[in-house]
XYZ file of C-alpha atoms in Angstrom:
64
model
C -20.423 4.074 -41.317
C -21.401 5.897 -44.480
C -21.096 9.668 -44.683
C -22.749 11.945 -47.239
C -21.187 15.010 -48.889
C -21.901 18.132 -46.854
C -22.199 16.358 -43.497
C -20.073 17.699 -40.653
C -17.852 15.170 -38.879
C -14.994 15.140 -36.411
C -12.391 12.665 -35.289
C -13.685 10.327 -32.604
C -10.794 11.551 -30.464
C -12.107 15.128 -30.774
C -11.070 18.211 -32.687
C -12.609 20.611 -35.156
C -15.606 19.962 -37.384
C -14.790 18.995 -40.957
C -17.039 18.813 -44.022
C -17.361 15.552 -45.945
C -16.491 15.955 -49.628
C -16.928 12.289 -50.635
C -16.531 8.745 -49.371
C -14.982 5.854 -51.261
C -15.238 2.471 -49.540
C -13.837 3.143 -46.059
C -11.990 6.400 -46.852
C -13.557 9.854 -46.411
C -12.273 12.997 -48.109
C -12.650 16.047 -45.841
C -12.232 19.821 -46.057
C -12.096 22.466 -43.310
C -11.029 26.047 -42.713
C -7.816 26.520 -40.733
C -8.047 29.751 -38.723
C -4.351 29.646 -37.875
C -3.208 30.422 -41.419
C -6.466 31.525 -43.078
C -6.531 28.574 -45.492
C -8.630 25.614 -46.540
C -7.188 22.240 -45.623
C -8.021 18.759 -46.888
C -7.385 15.217 -45.685
C -8.463 11.655 -46.329
C -9.397 9.734 -43.174
C -10.607 6.200 -42.502
C -14.367 6.293 -41.841
C -13.981 4.273 -38.620
C -12.093 7.239 -37.110
C -14.947 9.722 -37.646
C -18.230 10.529 -35.953
C -21.091 12.628 -37.287
C -21.747 15.958 -35.579
C -25.476 16.505 -35.240
C -26.876 20.011 -34.845
C -30.117 21.193 -33.270
C -32.281 23.498 -35.386
C -31.263 26.354 -33.050
C -27.610 25.792 -33.999
C -28.371 26.369 -37.686
C -30.202 29.702 -37.429
C -28.574 32.863 -38.834
C -27.822 35.700 -36.435
C -28.934 38.433 -38.897
């Protein structure tokens, strides 16, 4: 599966949402915010291990 920068994905086994930075062949570079230590984290994961998280329009509205 091909992922585009900015898409939100997660491991097929579950876990937190991560943002796609880029994809090269079958590897996907990811970034996410780690609440536990208030830091950004990165990883490179095989695309076959990821699934796209799709949001409804209601999920994307601001709560201002």
